[in-house]
Coordinates of C-alpha atoms (C1' of nucleotides) in Angstrom, one line a residue:
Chain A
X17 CA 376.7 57.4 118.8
X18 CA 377.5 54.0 117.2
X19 CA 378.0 50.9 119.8
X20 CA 380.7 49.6 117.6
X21 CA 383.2 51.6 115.6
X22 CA 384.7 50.6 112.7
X23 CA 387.5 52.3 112.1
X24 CA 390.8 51.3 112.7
X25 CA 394.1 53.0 112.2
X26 CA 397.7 51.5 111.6
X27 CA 398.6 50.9 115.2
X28 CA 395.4 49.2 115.8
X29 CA 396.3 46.7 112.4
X30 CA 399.8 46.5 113.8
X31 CA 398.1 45.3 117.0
X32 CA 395.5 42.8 115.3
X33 CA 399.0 41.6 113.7
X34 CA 401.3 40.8 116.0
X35 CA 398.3 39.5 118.5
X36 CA 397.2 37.2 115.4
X37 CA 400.9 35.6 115.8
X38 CA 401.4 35.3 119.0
X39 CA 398.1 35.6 121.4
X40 CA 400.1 35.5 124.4
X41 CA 402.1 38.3 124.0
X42 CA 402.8 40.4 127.1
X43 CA 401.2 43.7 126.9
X44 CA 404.8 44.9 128.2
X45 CA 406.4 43.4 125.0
X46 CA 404.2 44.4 122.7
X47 CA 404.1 48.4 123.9
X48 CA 407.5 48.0 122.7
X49 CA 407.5 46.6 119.8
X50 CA 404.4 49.4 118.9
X51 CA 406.4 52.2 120.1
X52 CA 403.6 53.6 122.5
X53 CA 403.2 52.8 126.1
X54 CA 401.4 49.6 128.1
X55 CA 398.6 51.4 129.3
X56 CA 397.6 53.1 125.7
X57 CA 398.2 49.4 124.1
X58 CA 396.0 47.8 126.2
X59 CA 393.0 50.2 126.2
X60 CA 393.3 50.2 122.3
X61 CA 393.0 46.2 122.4
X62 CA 390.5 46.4 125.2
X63 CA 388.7 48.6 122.4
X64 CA 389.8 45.9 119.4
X65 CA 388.2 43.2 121.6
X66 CA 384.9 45.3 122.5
X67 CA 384.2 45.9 119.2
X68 CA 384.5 42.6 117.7
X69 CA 387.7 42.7 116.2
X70 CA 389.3 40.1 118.2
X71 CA 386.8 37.2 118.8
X72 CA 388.9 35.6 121.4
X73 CA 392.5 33.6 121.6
X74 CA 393.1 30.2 121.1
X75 CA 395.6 27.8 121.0
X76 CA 397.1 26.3 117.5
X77 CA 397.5 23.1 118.0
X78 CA 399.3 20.1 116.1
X79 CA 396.4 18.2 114.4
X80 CA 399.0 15.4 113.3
X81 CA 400.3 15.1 116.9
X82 CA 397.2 14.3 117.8
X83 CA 396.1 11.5 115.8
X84 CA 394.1 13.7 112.7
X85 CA 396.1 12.7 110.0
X86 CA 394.1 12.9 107.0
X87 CA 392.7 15.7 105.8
X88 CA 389.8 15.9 103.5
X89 CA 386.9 18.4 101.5
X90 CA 383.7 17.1 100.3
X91 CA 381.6 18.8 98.2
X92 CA 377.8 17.8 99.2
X93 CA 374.8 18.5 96.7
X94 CA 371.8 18.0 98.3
X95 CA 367.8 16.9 97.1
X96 CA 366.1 20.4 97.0
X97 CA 363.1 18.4 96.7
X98 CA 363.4 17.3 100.1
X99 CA 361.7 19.7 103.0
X100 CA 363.9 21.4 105.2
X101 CA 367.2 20.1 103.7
X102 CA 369.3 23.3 104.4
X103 CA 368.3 23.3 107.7
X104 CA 368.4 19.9 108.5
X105 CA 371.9 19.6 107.0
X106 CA 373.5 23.0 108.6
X107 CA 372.2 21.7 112.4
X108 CA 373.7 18.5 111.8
X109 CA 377.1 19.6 110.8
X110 CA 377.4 21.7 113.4
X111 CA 377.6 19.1 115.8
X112 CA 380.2 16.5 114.0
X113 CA 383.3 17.4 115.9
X114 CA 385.0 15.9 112.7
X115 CA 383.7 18.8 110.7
X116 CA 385.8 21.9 110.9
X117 CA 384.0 24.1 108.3
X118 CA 381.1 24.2 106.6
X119 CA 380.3 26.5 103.6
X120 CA 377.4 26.9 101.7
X121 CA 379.0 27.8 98.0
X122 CA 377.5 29.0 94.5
X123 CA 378.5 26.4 91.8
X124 CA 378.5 23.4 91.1
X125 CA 377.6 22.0 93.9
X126 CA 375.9 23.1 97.7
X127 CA 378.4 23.2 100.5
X128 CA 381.3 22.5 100.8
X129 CA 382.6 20.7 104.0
X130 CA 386.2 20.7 105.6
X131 CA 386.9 17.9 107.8
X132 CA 389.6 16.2 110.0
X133 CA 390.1 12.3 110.9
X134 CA 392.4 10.0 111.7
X135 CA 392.6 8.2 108.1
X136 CA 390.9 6.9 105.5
X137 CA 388.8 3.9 108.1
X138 CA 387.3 6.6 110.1
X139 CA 386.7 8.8 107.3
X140 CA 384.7 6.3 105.5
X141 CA 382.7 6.1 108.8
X142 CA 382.3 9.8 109.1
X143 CA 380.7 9.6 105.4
X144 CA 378.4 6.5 106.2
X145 CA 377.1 7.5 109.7
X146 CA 377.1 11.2 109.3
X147 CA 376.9 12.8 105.9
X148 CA 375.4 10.4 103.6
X149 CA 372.7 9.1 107.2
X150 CA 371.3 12.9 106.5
X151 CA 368.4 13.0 104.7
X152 CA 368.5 14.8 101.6
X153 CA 371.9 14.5 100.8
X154 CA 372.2 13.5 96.8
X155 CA 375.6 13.4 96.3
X156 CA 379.1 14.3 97.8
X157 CA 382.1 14.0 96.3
X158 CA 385.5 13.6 98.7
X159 CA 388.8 15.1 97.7
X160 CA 391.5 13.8 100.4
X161 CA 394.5 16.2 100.9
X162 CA 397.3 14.7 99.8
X163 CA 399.4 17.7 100.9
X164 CA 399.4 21.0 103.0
X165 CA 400.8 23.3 101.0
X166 CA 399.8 26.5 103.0
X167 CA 397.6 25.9 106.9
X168 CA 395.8 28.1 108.1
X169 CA 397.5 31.4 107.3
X170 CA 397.1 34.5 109.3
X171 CA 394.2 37.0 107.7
X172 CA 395.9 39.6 105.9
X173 CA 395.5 43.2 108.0
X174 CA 398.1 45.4 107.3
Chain B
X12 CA 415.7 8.7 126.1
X13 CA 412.8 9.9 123.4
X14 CA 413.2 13.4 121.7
X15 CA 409.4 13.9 122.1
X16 CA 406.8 11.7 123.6
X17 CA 403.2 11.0 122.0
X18 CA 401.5 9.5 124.6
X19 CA 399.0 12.2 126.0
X20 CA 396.4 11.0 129.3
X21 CA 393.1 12.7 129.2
X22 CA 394.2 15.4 131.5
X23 CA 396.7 16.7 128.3
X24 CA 393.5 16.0 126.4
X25 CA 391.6 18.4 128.5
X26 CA 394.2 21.0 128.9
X27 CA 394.7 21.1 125.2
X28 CA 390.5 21.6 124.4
X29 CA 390.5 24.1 127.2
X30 CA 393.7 26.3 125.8
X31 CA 392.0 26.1 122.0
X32 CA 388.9 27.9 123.4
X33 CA 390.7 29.8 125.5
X34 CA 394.5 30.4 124.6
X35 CA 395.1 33.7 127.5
X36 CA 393.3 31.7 130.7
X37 CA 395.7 31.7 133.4
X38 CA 397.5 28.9 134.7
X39 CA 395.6 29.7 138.1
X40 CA 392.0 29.1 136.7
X41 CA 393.1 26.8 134.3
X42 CA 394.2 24.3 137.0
X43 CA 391.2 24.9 138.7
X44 CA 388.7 23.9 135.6
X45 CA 391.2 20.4 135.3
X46 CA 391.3 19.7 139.5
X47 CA 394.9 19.7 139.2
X48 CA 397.4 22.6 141.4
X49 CA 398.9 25.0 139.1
X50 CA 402.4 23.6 138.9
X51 CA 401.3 20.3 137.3
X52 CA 399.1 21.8 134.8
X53 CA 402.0 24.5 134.2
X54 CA 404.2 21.4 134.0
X55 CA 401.9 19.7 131.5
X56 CA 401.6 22.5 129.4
X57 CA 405.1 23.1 129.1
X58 CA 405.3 19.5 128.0
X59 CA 402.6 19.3 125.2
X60 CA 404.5 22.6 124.0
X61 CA 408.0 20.9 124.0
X62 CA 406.3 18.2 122.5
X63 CA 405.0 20.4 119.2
X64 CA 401.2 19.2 120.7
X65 CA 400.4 23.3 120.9
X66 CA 402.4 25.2 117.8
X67 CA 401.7 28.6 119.1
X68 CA 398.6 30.8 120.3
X69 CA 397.1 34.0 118.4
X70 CA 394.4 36.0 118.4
X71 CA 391.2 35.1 116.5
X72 CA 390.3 37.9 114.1
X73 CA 386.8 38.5 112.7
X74 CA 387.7 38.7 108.6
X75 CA 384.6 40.4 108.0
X76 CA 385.1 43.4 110.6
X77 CA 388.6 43.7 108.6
X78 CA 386.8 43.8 105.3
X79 CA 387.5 40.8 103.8
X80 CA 383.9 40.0 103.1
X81 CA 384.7 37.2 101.0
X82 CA 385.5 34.0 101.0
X83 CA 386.3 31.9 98.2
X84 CA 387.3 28.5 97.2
X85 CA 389.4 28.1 94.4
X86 CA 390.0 24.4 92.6
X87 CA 393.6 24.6 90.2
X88 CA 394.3 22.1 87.8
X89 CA 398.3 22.5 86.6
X90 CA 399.6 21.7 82.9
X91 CA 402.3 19.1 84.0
X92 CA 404.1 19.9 81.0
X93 CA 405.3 22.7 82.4
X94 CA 408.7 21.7 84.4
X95 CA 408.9 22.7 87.9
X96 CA 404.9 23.7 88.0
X97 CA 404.5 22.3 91.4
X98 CA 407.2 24.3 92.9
X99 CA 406.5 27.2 91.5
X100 CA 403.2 27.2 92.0
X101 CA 403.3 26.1 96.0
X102 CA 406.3 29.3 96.7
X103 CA 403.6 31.6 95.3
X104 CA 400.9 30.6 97.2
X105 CA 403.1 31.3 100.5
X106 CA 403.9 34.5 99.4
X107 CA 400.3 35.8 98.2
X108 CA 398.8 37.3 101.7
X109 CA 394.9 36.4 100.0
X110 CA 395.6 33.0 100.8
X111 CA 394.7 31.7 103.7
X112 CA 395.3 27.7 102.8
X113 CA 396.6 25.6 99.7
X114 CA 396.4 22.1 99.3
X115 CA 397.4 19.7 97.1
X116 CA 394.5 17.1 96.4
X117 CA 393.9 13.8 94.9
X118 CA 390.8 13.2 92.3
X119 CA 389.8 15.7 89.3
X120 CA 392.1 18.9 90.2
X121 CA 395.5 19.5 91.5
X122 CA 395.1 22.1 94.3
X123 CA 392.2 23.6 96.3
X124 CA 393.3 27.4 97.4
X125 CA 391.0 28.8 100.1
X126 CA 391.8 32.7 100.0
X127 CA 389.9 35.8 101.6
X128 CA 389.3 39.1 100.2
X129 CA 387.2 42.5 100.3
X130 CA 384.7 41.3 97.4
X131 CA 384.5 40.4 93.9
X132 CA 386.3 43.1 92.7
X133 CA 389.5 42.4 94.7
X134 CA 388.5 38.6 93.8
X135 CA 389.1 39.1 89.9
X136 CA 392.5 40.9 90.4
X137 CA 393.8 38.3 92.4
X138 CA 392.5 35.8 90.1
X139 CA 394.2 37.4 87.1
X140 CA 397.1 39.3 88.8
X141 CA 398.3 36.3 91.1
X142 CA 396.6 33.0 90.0
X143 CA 396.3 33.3 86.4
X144 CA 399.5 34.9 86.3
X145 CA 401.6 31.6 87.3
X146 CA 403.2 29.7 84.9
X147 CA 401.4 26.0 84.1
X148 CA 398.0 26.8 85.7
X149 CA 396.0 25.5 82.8
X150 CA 392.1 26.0 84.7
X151 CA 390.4 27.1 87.4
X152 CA 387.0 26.6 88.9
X153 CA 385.9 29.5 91.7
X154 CA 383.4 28.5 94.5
X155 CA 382.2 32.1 95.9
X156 CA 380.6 31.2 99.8
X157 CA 377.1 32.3 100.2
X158 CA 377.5 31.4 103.9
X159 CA 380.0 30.6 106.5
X160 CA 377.5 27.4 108.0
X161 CA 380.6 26.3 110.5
X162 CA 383.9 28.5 110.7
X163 CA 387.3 27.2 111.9
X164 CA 386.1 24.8 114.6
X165 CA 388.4 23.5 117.4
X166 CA 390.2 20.2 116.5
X167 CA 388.1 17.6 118.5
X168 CA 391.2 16.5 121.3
X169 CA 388.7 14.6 123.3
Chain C
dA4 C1' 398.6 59.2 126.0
dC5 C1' 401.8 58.9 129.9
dT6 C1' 403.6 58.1 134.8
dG7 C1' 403.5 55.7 139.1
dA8 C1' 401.6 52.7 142.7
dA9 C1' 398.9 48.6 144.1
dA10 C1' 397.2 44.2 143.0
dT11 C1' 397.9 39.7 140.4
dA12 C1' 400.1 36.3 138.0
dG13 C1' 404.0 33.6 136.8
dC14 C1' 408.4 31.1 137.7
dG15 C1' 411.8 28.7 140.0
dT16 C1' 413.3 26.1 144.0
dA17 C1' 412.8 23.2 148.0
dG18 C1' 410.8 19.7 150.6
dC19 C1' 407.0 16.2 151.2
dA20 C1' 402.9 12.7 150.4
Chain D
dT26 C1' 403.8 12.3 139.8
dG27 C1' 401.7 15.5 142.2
dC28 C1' 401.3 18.9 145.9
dT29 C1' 402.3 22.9 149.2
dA30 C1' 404.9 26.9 150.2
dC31 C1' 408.0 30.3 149.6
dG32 C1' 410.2 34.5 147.4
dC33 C1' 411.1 37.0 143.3
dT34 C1' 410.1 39.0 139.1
dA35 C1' 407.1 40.4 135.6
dT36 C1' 402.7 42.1 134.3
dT37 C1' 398.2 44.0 134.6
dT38 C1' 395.1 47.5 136.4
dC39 C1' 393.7 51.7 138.1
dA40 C1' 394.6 56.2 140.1
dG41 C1' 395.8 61.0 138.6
dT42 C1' 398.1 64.4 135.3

DNA sequence: ACTGAAATAGCGTAGCA
DNA sequence: TGCTACGCTATTTCAGT
């Protein structure tokens, strides 16, 4: 027997869905607006969460309200001839609180960083201090977001 | 009288990193982890939420369990020519579920789409079915991930 | 998957340091 | 501001069917 299943039907996806828009639903409310009863909601989503579908809940919060204005991506190429470069650079990213993701990408360039600071002053100290202070970094190139078009949409499931 | 304050103390700050990680703790515990009774916090809370500091809570969804295995990065460059490109372009991003951000950027291309799907496959139809489709989008460069280094961090509050 | 009972948590109010 | 304390309501959890 598998320790994990995979498979998921519609009321499980309608579950994922409504949870994915509002994480504090009441288990109450949202039997309802499934059509089955509390107790069979909740032992599917004890289920959802046991297998790994749901990683956890979180708040969304306002990252204007709090001061993170500017937005920016930077694409980063980095010295392959340098040891340990990868490494070095995927450990140090993971501990800039400015740095929200982190890919590494094929094309043109390595990885491609996501990042969030108050403006333009503190990003050009995030890029003096922190990416271009790693060894091994060649090159980045910073694109600032001069508008959000579409944040942080919720994953398609149904 | 102000509509909605700004100033937030270091207990909001707190309250705010703690509800990120954990959007479903109770007020109870909650409390607790700050040192505060439960009414303040509760209080607080109801504040920063008044106060558009927290936009909502969900549930956070592991895209690869959901097969969407890939994640993509999509630069657009617009013929601005074309009348209304930027309009059009922005309402169909909204409405295309693959799309999981859009923004509009300053330096060599116009917009930066971020989008999720099942694999390359379902990546070339909604290149050519959705993307390519739009009127005025002159190029497009496509940056497949290899590797999710850092995904979707909390917004440093404190 | 449902029902029903017990345990918990949340919410509003009042009064006080 | 923050705290305690109360009662009430809603919600979760755990039986058994």
């Amino acid at each position: 027997m598998a320790v994990g299943m995979t498979e998921i039907d519609k009321t499980d996806r309608k579950i994922l869905s409504i949870l994915q828009g509002d994480g504090r639903i009441a288990n109450v409310e949202l039997a309802e607006r499934i059509g089955l009863s509390p107790t069979s909601v909740g032992e599917r989503l004890k289920r959802l969460q046991r297998d790994g579908f749901v990683e956890g809940y979180g708040a969304r919060l306002n990252p204007h309200r709090l001061g993170l204005g500017l937005l920016v991506f930077v694409e980063v190429l980095l010295d392959k001839t340098t040891p340990d470069v990868f490494e070095k650079f995927a450990r140090a990213v993971q501990t800039a609180p400015e740095v929200l993701e982190c890919h590494m990408v094929a094309g043109g360039f390595d990885y491609l960083v996501k990042a969030r600071v108050a403006n333009m002053t503190a990003y050009r100290r995030f890029l003096g201090e922190t990416l271009l202070a790693l060894p091994g970094v060649r090159e980045t190139r910073t694109y600032a977001v001069m508008e959000e078009v579409k944040r942080d949409a919720p994953l398609p499931v149904g």
